[in-house]
Tab-separated table of C-alpha atoms in Angstrom:
chain	number	residue	atom	x	y	z
E	1	MET	CA	78.043	108.991	82.237
E	2	PRO	CA	78.820	105.407	83.340
E	3	TYR	CA	76.427	104.888	86.241
E	4	CYS	CA	74.726	101.759	87.554
E	5	GLU	CA	71.242	102.216	89.014
E	6	VAL	CA	71.517	99.739	91.881
E	7	GLY	CA	67.798	99.189	92.453
E	8	LYS	CA	67.048	98.293	88.838
E	9	THR	CA	68.613	94.823	89.007
E	10	GLN	CA	67.669	93.895	92.582
E	11	SER	CA	64.762	92.140	94.244
E	12	THR	CA	61.729	94.155	95.310
E	13	VAL	CA	62.897	94.551	98.910
E	14	ASP	CA	66.474	95.562	98.046
E	15	ALA	CA	65.280	97.775	95.191
E	16	ALA	CA	63.055	99.723	97.579
E	17	LEU	CA	65.952	100.268	99.995
E	18	ASN	CA	68.335	101.328	97.223
E	19	ASN	CA	65.955	103.457	95.194
E	20	GLY	CA	67.976	106.237	93.607
E	21	ILE	CA	71.410	104.852	94.560
E	22	GLN	CA	73.874	105.242	91.693
E	23	ILE	CA	77.300	103.640	91.449
E	24	TYR	CA	79.876	105.334	89.241
E	25	HIS	CA	82.149	102.924	87.349
E	26	ARG	CA	84.748	102.767	84.577
E	27	SER	CA	85.849	99.825	82.448
E	28	TYR	CA	89.269	99.250	80.889
E	29	GLY	CA	90.665	96.759	78.406
E	30	HIS	CA	88.914	94.078	76.389
E	31	GLY	CA	88.840	90.322	76.506
E	32	PRO	CA	87.010	87.284	77.859
E	33	THR	CA	88.549	87.479	81.350
E	34	LYS	CA	86.551	89.811	83.612
E	35	VAL	CA	87.946	91.399	86.792
E	36	LEU	CA	85.973	93.492	89.275
E	37	LEU	CA	88.059	95.789	91.500
E	38	ILE	CA	86.590	96.977	94.823
E	39	ILE	CA	88.425	99.833	96.547
E	40	GLY	CA	88.578	100.607	100.262
E	41	LEU	CA	87.457	103.352	102.619
E	42	ALA	CA	87.705	106.875	101.147
E	43	GLY	CA	89.166	105.499	97.902
E	44	THR	CA	87.885	106.056	94.382
E	45	HIS	CA	87.870	103.903	91.265
E	46	ASP	CA	91.148	105.355	89.997
E	47	SER	CA	92.955	104.276	93.169
E	48	TRP	CA	93.397	100.989	91.288
E	49	GLY	CA	95.433	102.740	88.563
E	50	PRO	CA	98.599	100.592	88.811
E	51	GLN	CA	96.572	97.370	88.713
E	52	ILE	CA	94.364	98.554	85.852
E	53	LYS	CA	97.449	99.312	83.762
E	54	GLY	CA	99.178	96.093	84.795
E	55	LEU	CA	96.225	93.810	84.092
E	56	THR	CA	94.894	95.371	80.873
E	57	GLY	CA	97.879	97.168	79.360
E	58	THR	CA	95.978	100.461	79.239
E	59	ASP	CA	94.801	103.214	81.545
E	60	ARG	CA	92.282	104.683	79.099
E	61	PRO	CA	88.635	103.931	79.970
E	62	ASN	CA	86.662	102.075	77.322
E	63	ASP	CA	84.049	104.830	77.154
E	64	ASP	CA	86.731	107.471	76.528
E	65	GLU	CA	87.397	106.192	73.018
E	66	ALA	CA	89.918	103.660	74.303
E	67	MET	CA	90.586	102.332	70.824
E	68	GLU	CA	93.779	101.588	68.983
E	69	PRO	CA	94.639	103.905	66.042
E	70	ASP	CA	93.309	101.337	63.573
E	71	GLY	CA	89.939	101.362	65.320
E	72	ALA	CA	90.323	97.954	66.965
E	73	PRO	CA	89.999	97.616	70.738
E	74	ASN	CA	93.123	96.833	72.746
E	75	GLU	CA	92.932	93.130	73.564
E	76	VAL	CA	96.631	92.542	74.185
E	77	CYS	CA	96.075	91.176	77.685
E	78	GLY	CA	92.667	89.594	77.084
E	79	ILE	CA	91.395	91.093	80.352
E	80	GLU	CA	88.577	93.571	80.935
E	81	VAL	CA	88.587	95.355	84.288
E	82	CYS	CA	85.866	97.375	85.995
E	83	SER	CA	86.557	99.618	88.998
E	84	PHE	CA	84.008	101.815	90.745
E	85	ASP	CA	83.372	104.312	93.523
E	86	ASN	CA	81.679	102.720	96.526
E	87	ARG	CA	78.570	104.407	97.870
E	88	GLY	CA	79.617	107.348	100.008
E	89	MET	CA	82.630	108.366	97.908
E	90	GLY	CA	83.600	109.958	94.619
E	91	ARG	CA	80.827	110.290	92.052
E	92	SER	CA	78.605	107.591	93.532
E	93	SER	CA	75.566	108.365	95.664
E	94	VAL	CA	76.104	109.380	99.294
E	95	PRO	CA	73.324	108.067	101.577
E	96	THR	CA	72.897	110.153	104.727
E	97	LYS	CA	71.989	107.311	107.098
E	98	LYS	CA	74.683	105.113	108.655
E	99	SER	CA	72.336	102.138	108.331
E	100	ALA	CA	72.716	102.423	104.541
E	101	TYR	CA	76.366	101.405	104.866
E	102	THR	CA	77.285	97.798	105.639
E	103	THR	CA	79.683	95.510	103.804
E	104	ARG	CA	76.716	93.294	102.914
E	105	ILE	CA	74.774	96.200	101.393
E	106	MET	CA	77.858	97.355	99.513
E	107	ALA	CA	78.438	93.805	98.278
E	108	LYS	CA	74.950	93.926	96.806
E	109	ASP	CA	75.971	97.147	95.030
E	110	ALA	CA	78.848	95.210	93.455
E	111	ILE	CA	76.530	92.367	92.436
E	112	ALA	CA	74.136	94.897	90.870
E	113	LEU	CA	77.105	96.277	88.926
E	114	LEU	CA	77.956	92.784	87.608
E	115	ASP	CA	74.347	92.490	86.398
E	116	HIS	CA	74.519	95.959	84.851
E	117	LEU	CA	77.704	95.015	82.966
E	118	GLY	CA	76.232	91.698	81.851
E	119	TRP	CA	79.025	89.737	83.536
E	120	LYS	CA	77.906	86.307	84.680
E	121	LYS	CA	81.182	85.602	86.485
E	122	ALA	CA	84.285	87.573	87.415
E	123	HIS	CA	87.525	87.517	89.334
E	124	VAL	CA	86.893	89.773	92.334
E	125	PHE	CA	89.777	91.712	93.890
E	126	GLY	CA	89.237	93.940	96.931
E	127	HIS	CA	91.505	96.226	98.925
E	128	SER	CA	91.044	96.968	102.661
E	129	MET	CA	87.321	97.727	103.157
E	130	GLY	CA	86.920	96.572	99.548
E	131	ALA	CA	88.303	93.172	100.577
E	132	MET	CA	85.650	92.970	103.320
E	133	ILE	CA	83.001	93.765	100.698
E	134	ALA	CA	84.502	91.132	98.381
E	135	CYS	CA	84.211	88.537	101.169
E	136	LYS	CA	80.518	89.291	101.635
E	137	MET	CA	80.016	89.197	97.891
E	138	ALA	CA	81.618	85.746	97.743
E	139	THR	CA	79.177	84.463	100.380
E	140	LEU	CA	76.152	85.940	98.577
E	141	VAL	CA	76.980	84.709	95.058
E	142	PRO	CA	79.788	82.139	95.313
E	143	GLY	CA	78.835	80.719	91.922
E	144	ARG	CA	79.738	84.001	90.219
E	145	ILE	CA	83.235	84.260	91.708
E	146	LEU	CA	86.106	82.949	89.576
E	147	SER	CA	88.760	83.857	92.141
E	148	LEU	CA	89.062	86.109	95.176
E	149	ALA	CA	91.987	88.414	96.016
E	150	LEU	CA	91.930	90.057	99.450
E	151	LEU	CA	94.504	92.823	99.744
E	152	ASN	CA	95.351	94.360	103.137
E	153	VAL	CA	92.267	92.798	104.660
E	154	THR	CA	91.136	92.449	108.281
E	155	GLY	CA	88.155	90.806	109.911
E	156	GLY	CA	86.495	94.123	110.784
E	157	GLY	CA	85.613	95.441	114.247
E	158	PHE	CA	88.602	95.979	116.516
E	159	GLU	CA	90.859	94.583	113.791
E	160	CYS	CA	90.244	97.863	111.924
E	161	LEU	CA	91.975	99.801	114.686
E	162	PRO	CA	95.625	100.641	114.002
E	163	LYS	CA	98.366	99.759	116.424
E	164	LEU	CA	97.845	102.065	119.389
E	165	ASP	CA	101.113	103.957	119.700
E	166	ARG	CA	102.124	107.623	119.641
E	167	LYS	CA	102.619	107.734	115.865
E	168	SER	CA	99.259	106.148	115.071
E	169	LEU	CA	97.432	108.459	117.476
E	170	SER	CA	99.098	111.467	115.873
E	171	ILE	CA	98.027	110.279	112.420
E	172	ALA	CA	94.435	109.636	113.586
E	173	ILE	CA	94.146	113.133	115.052
E	174	ARG	CA	95.588	114.839	111.971
E	175	PHE	CA	93.324	112.721	109.753
E	176	LEU	CA	90.252	113.985	111.608
E	177	LYS	CA	91.525	117.569	111.546
E	178	ALA	CA	92.323	117.535	107.819
E	179	LYS	CA	90.079	120.043	106.039
E	180	THR	CA	92.055	120.690	102.867
E	181	PRO	CA	93.544	118.469	100.149
E	182	GLU	CA	97.024	119.490	101.340
E	183	GLN	CA	96.374	118.408	104.938
E	184	ARG	CA	94.702	115.198	103.854
E	185	ALA	CA	97.500	114.335	101.412
E	186	ALA	CA	100.165	114.685	104.113
E	187	VAL	CA	98.319	112.277	106.419
E	188	ASP	CA	97.442	109.802	103.664
E	189	LEU	CA	101.087	109.367	102.715
E	190	GLU	CA	101.945	108.239	106.246
E	191	THR	CA	99.081	105.749	106.375
E	192	HIS	CA	99.560	104.360	102.871
E	193	TYR	CA	103.302	103.740	102.578
E	194	SER	CA	106.266	102.497	104.562
E	195	GLU	CA	108.730	105.114	105.803
E	196	GLU	CA	111.572	103.630	103.739
E	197	PHE	CA	109.530	103.954	100.537
E	198	LEU	CA	108.649	107.600	101.202
E	199	GLU	CA	112.242	108.579	101.902
E	200	GLU	CA	113.679	106.994	98.746
E	201	ILE	CA	115.358	109.509	96.452
E	202	VAL	CA	113.864	109.743	92.960
E	203	GLY	CA	115.798	112.175	90.803
E	204	SER	CA	116.345	115.274	92.923
E	205	ASN	CA	113.377	114.742	95.273
E	206	THR	CA	112.185	112.245	97.819
E	207	ARG	CA	109.330	110.025	96.821
E	208	ARG	CA	107.302	111.695	99.590
E	209	ALA	CA	107.593	115.086	97.879
E	210	ILE	CA	106.598	113.653	94.498
E	211	LEU	CA	103.649	111.679	95.854
E	212	TYR	CA	102.492	114.654	97.934
E	213	GLN	CA	101.926	116.718	94.787
E	214	GLU	CA	100.147	113.810	93.084
E	215	TYR	CA	97.894	113.275	96.112
E	216	VAL	CA	96.953	116.951	96.386
E	217	LYS	CA	96.051	116.963	92.699
E	218	GLY	CA	94.023	113.756	92.997
E	219	ILE	CA	92.125	114.792	96.135
E	220	THR	CA	91.387	118.205	94.630
E	221	LYS	CA	89.979	116.490	91.541
E	222	SER	CA	87.774	113.956	93.368
E	223	GLY	CA	86.914	116.221	96.317
E	224	MET	CA	87.151	115.589	100.043
E	225	GLN	CA	84.911	112.806	101.286
E	226	SER	CA	81.729	114.049	102.947
E	227	ASN	CA	81.089	113.393	106.637
E	228	TYR	CA	78.115	111.203	105.680
E	229	GLY	CA	80.292	109.103	103.399
E	230	PHE	CA	83.220	108.804	105.788
E	231	GLU	CA	81.142	107.959	108.854
E	232	GLY	CA	79.003	105.547	106.834
E	233	GLN	CA	81.968	103.665	105.390
E	234	LEU	CA	83.686	103.624	108.791
E	235	ASN	CA	80.483	102.164	110.223
E	236	ALA	CA	80.567	99.446	107.560
E	237	CYS	CA	84.141	98.509	108.471
E	238	TRP	CA	83.426	98.431	112.168
E	239	ARG	CA	80.292	96.298	111.868
E	240	HIS	CA	81.872	93.884	109.409
E	241	LYS	CA	82.024	90.326	110.734
E	242	MET	CA	82.648	87.032	108.986
E	243	THR	CA	80.796	84.177	110.648
E	244	ARG	CA	82.064	80.624	110.636
E	245	GLU	CA	79.278	79.720	108.196
E	246	GLU	CA	80.327	82.501	105.815
E	247	ILE	CA	83.956	81.425	105.951
E	248	ASP	CA	82.869	77.871	105.154
E	249	LEU	CA	80.936	79.210	102.140
E	250	ILE	CA	84.132	80.749	100.767
E	251	ARG	CA	86.168	77.608	101.487
E	252	SER	CA	83.636	75.468	99.649
E	253	GLY	CA	82.888	78.002	96.880
E	254	GLY	CA	85.037	76.267	94.277
E	255	PHE	CA	87.427	79.210	93.716
E	256	LEU	CA	90.977	80.036	94.816
E	257	VAL	CA	91.866	82.877	97.182
E	258	SER	CA	94.930	85.109	97.540
E	259	VAL	CA	95.457	87.085	100.752
E	260	ILE	CA	97.998	89.791	99.850
E	261	HIS	CA	99.429	92.123	102.482
E	262	GLY	CA	102.179	94.628	103.264
E	263	ARG	CA	104.245	93.788	106.338
E	264	GLN	CA	104.566	97.484	107.324
E	265	ASP	CA	100.812	98.193	107.158
E	266	ILE	CA	99.905	100.313	110.207
E	267	ILE	CA	96.168	100.386	109.423
E	268	ALA	CA	95.418	96.713	108.779
E	269	GLN	CA	97.943	94.788	110.832
E	270	ILE	CA	99.342	91.762	109.035
E	271	ASN	CA	98.664	89.316	111.884
E	272	HIS	CA	94.934	89.694	111.249
E	273	ALA	CA	95.410	88.839	107.570
E	274	ARG	CA	97.551	85.800	108.394
E	275	ARG	CA	94.898	84.556	110.801
E	276	PHE	CA	92.171	85.033	108.198
E	277	ALA	CA	94.205	83.200	105.552
E	278	ARG	CA	94.555	80.242	107.912
E	279	LYS	CA	90.792	80.192	108.416
E	280	LEU	CA	90.325	79.971	104.644
E	281	GLN	CA	92.513	76.889	104.244
E	282	PRO	CA	92.895	74.920	102.093
E	283	VAL	CA	91.887	77.365	99.306
E	284	ALA	CA	93.975	80.425	100.304
E	285	ARG	CA	97.538	81.458	99.571
E	286	MET	CA	99.216	84.042	101.848
E	287	VAL	CA	101.386	86.526	99.922
E	288	GLU	CA	103.476	89.068	101.858
E	289	PHE	CA	105.501	92.016	100.596
E	290	HIS	CA	107.610	94.726	102.162
E	291	GLY	CA	105.216	97.659	102.084
E	292	GLY	CA	102.475	99.636	103.778
E	293	HIS	CA	98.692	99.719	103.504
E	294	LEU	CA	98.798	100.721	99.839
E	295	VAL	CA	101.083	97.867	98.881
E	296	THR	CA	99.301	97.913	95.507
E	297	HIS	CA	101.203	101.132	94.741
E	298	GLU	CA	104.362	100.514	96.727
E	299	ARG	CA	105.057	97.069	95.251
E	300	THR	CA	103.104	97.377	92.005
E	301	GLU	CA	104.955	94.813	89.872
E	302	GLU	CA	104.957	92.148	92.574
E	303	VAL	CA	101.280	92.647	93.433
E	304	ASN	CA	100.236	92.637	89.781
E	305	GLN	CA	102.147	89.405	89.225
E	306	ALA	CA	100.433	87.836	92.251
E	307	LEU	CA	97.049	88.802	90.792
E	308	LEU	CA	97.957	87.415	87.371
E	309	ASP	CA	99.165	84.207	89.028
E	310	LEU	CA	95.765	83.883	90.700
E	311	ILE	CA	93.926	84.385	87.406
E	312	LYS	CA	96.176	81.863	85.645
E	313	ALA	CA	95.834	79.268	88.407
E	314	SER	CA	92.052	79.630	88.308
E	315	GLU	CA	91.926	79.235	84.529
E	316	MET	CA	94.157	76.144	84.791
E	317	LYS	CA	91.761	74.685	87.392
E	318	MET	CA	94.635	74.304	89.836
E	319	SER	CA	93.659	72.343	92.933
E	320	PRO	CA	93.568	74.081	96.340
E	321	GLN	CA	96.296	71.728	97.555
E	322	GLU	CA	98.611	72.899	94.766
E	323	TRP	CA	97.641	76.547	95.259
E	324	ASN	CA	97.902	77.141	99.002
E	325	ASN	CA	101.317	77.634	100.576
E	326	TYR	CA	100.528	76.346	104.064
E	327	PRO	CA	102.073	73.057	105.243
E	328	LYS	CA	99.381	70.393	105.476
E	329	LYS	CA	100.326	69.417	109.029
E	330	SER	CA	100.322	73.054	110.140
E	331	PHE	CA	96.841	73.545	108.674
E	332	GLU	CA	95.448	70.459	110.371
E	333	ALA	CA	97.013	71.424	113.700
E	334	SER	CA	95.685	74.986	113.554
E	335	SER	CA	92.217	73.707	112.654
E	336	ARG	CA	92.186	71.373	115.666
E	337	SER	CA	93.491	74.143	117.920
E	338	ALA	CA	90.821	76.562	116.686
E	339	GLU	CA	88.113	73.950	117.222
E	340	ARG	CA	89.267	73.299	120.807
E	341	GLU	CA	89.302	77.035	121.523
E	342	ARG	CA	85.780	77.471	120.156
E	343	ASN	CA	84.518	74.592	122.294
E	344	ARG	CA	86.218	76.006	125.393
E	345	ILE	CA	84.662	79.447	124.921
E	346	MET	CA	81.189	78.129	124.131
E	347	ALA	CA	81.284	75.862	127.205
E	348	LYS	CA	81.692	78.964	129.388
E	349	ILE	CA	78.766	80.792	127.845
E	350	HIS	CA	75.441	79.460	129.132
E	351	SER	CA	73.487	81.702	126.756
E	352	PRO	CA	75.489	82.123	123.551
E	353	ILE	CA	73.112	84.623	121.938
E	354	PHE	CA	73.038	86.829	125.023
E	355	GLY	CA	76.801	86.590	125.525
E	356	LEU	CA	77.751	87.389	121.944
E	357	THR	CA	75.252	90.240	121.768
E	358	LEU	CA	76.689	91.730	124.961
E	359	ILE	CA	80.258	91.525	123.628
E	360	TYR	CA	79.230	93.037	120.298
E	361	LYS	CA	77.452	95.968	121.957
E	362	PHE	CA	80.426	96.595	124.233
E	363	GLU	CA	82.878	96.601	121.305
E	364	THR	CA	80.643	98.917	119.279
E	365	ALA	CA	80.214	101.357	122.159
E	366	CYS	CA	83.979	101.502	122.805
E	367	PHE	CA	84.824	102.075	119.151
E	368	PHE	CA	82.340	104.851	118.529
E	369	PHE	CA	83.109	106.464	121.899
E	370	PHE	CA	86.788	106.637	120.867
E	371	TRP	CA	86.082	108.239	117.489
E	372	GLU	CA	83.358	110.600	118.711
E	373	ARG	CA	85.542	111.855	121.557
E	374	LEU	CA	88.365	112.513	119.110
E	375	ARG	CA	86.016	114.362	116.753
E	376	GLN	CA	84.588	116.471	119.577
E	377	HIS	CA	88.016	117.437	120.849
E	378	VAL	CA	89.178	118.321	117.359
E	379	ARG	CA	86.160	120.562	116.815
E	380	MET	CA	86.688	122.284	120.165
E	381	GLY	CA	90.397	122.782	119.519
E	382	GLU	CA	91.293	120.896	122.682
E	383	ILE	CA	93.853	118.620	121.020
E	384	ARG	CA	97.335	119.996	120.548
E	385	GLN	CA	99.766	118.564	118.068
E	386	ILE	CA	101.097	115.173	119.098
E	387	GLY	CA	104.326	113.698	117.833
E	388	GLY	CA	105.896	116.678	116.067
E	389	ALA	CA	104.968	119.677	113.975
E	390	GLU	CA	101.748	119.544	112.017
E	391	GLN	CA	102.156	118.952	108.305
């Protein structure tokens, strides 16, 4: 089976911490261009299906006899892609301690996988939590990143919280209550896609009805995520932070960045992505589509083209000034404004370390209090259906 033993390629300290951790992966296509795909919370390697097919021209894994009839590998697109299950999900190892899940630790899993594959450099594309992991990876090994695509990304912490309205609260409650593939599939559809997309008529059915059957089948095949995996990955998202120094590492890394987002995303709100793209100037391009959190599936052709454009621009050695789509004056103005705001805040804090630590602890306590209270109420049956009949 295609597994990467994480500790085998790491330093002594990291190897000791990751002893026994296995990362399940699959590779598709053949060619000199290498692409690593990092999926988000509760996702598995095959969640990248539309991008795998679009980038490589095939959806047959290389280790499943993915050969042409004449015995030659399919090199039509010249791209080889690797996708994998993050720790805590799918066929990868599921550590039981929350401390074993951070975006930095999971980025080191991805780096270990690059070593395992023998890839010196790769284009790295991440979705949602996977985009957070990709950011950390880019700060750890910037010299191994050919380009960086951040799809439906946020800056972690409170930015991971959905818009607090009646619909979102209903979805959160039903997500926590979901115990079967059918219940989970119904909730996932609402979080992944825009309402317009789900209600489109395809043949004699709505797209919602078609996708519901596909989701139930997929969740049944991969299995429901364990509590250890879910809480660990959620912990990683919440504790994810990108410091100013880390952002500067990405800006000066010598690679181009695409920030791709769906305007109707109710999980990762687009304003957070726009703000992050501005911070990454002048190397980032902001790409927006009509779609939800899983814009990779909802707007497959457009997203795939945006990814191919990024690969092509990187291979052509396009300059950041040619690549980014932000007006130069706007970028300079926003940079000055951000610098003034930072100076204003720091002037008010007599002890920066104490102040930031206090804020961080407060945010963490609020977040976990919210989720733990929801979980407790769900277990005790105290929460009644909110926002309509339960699906």
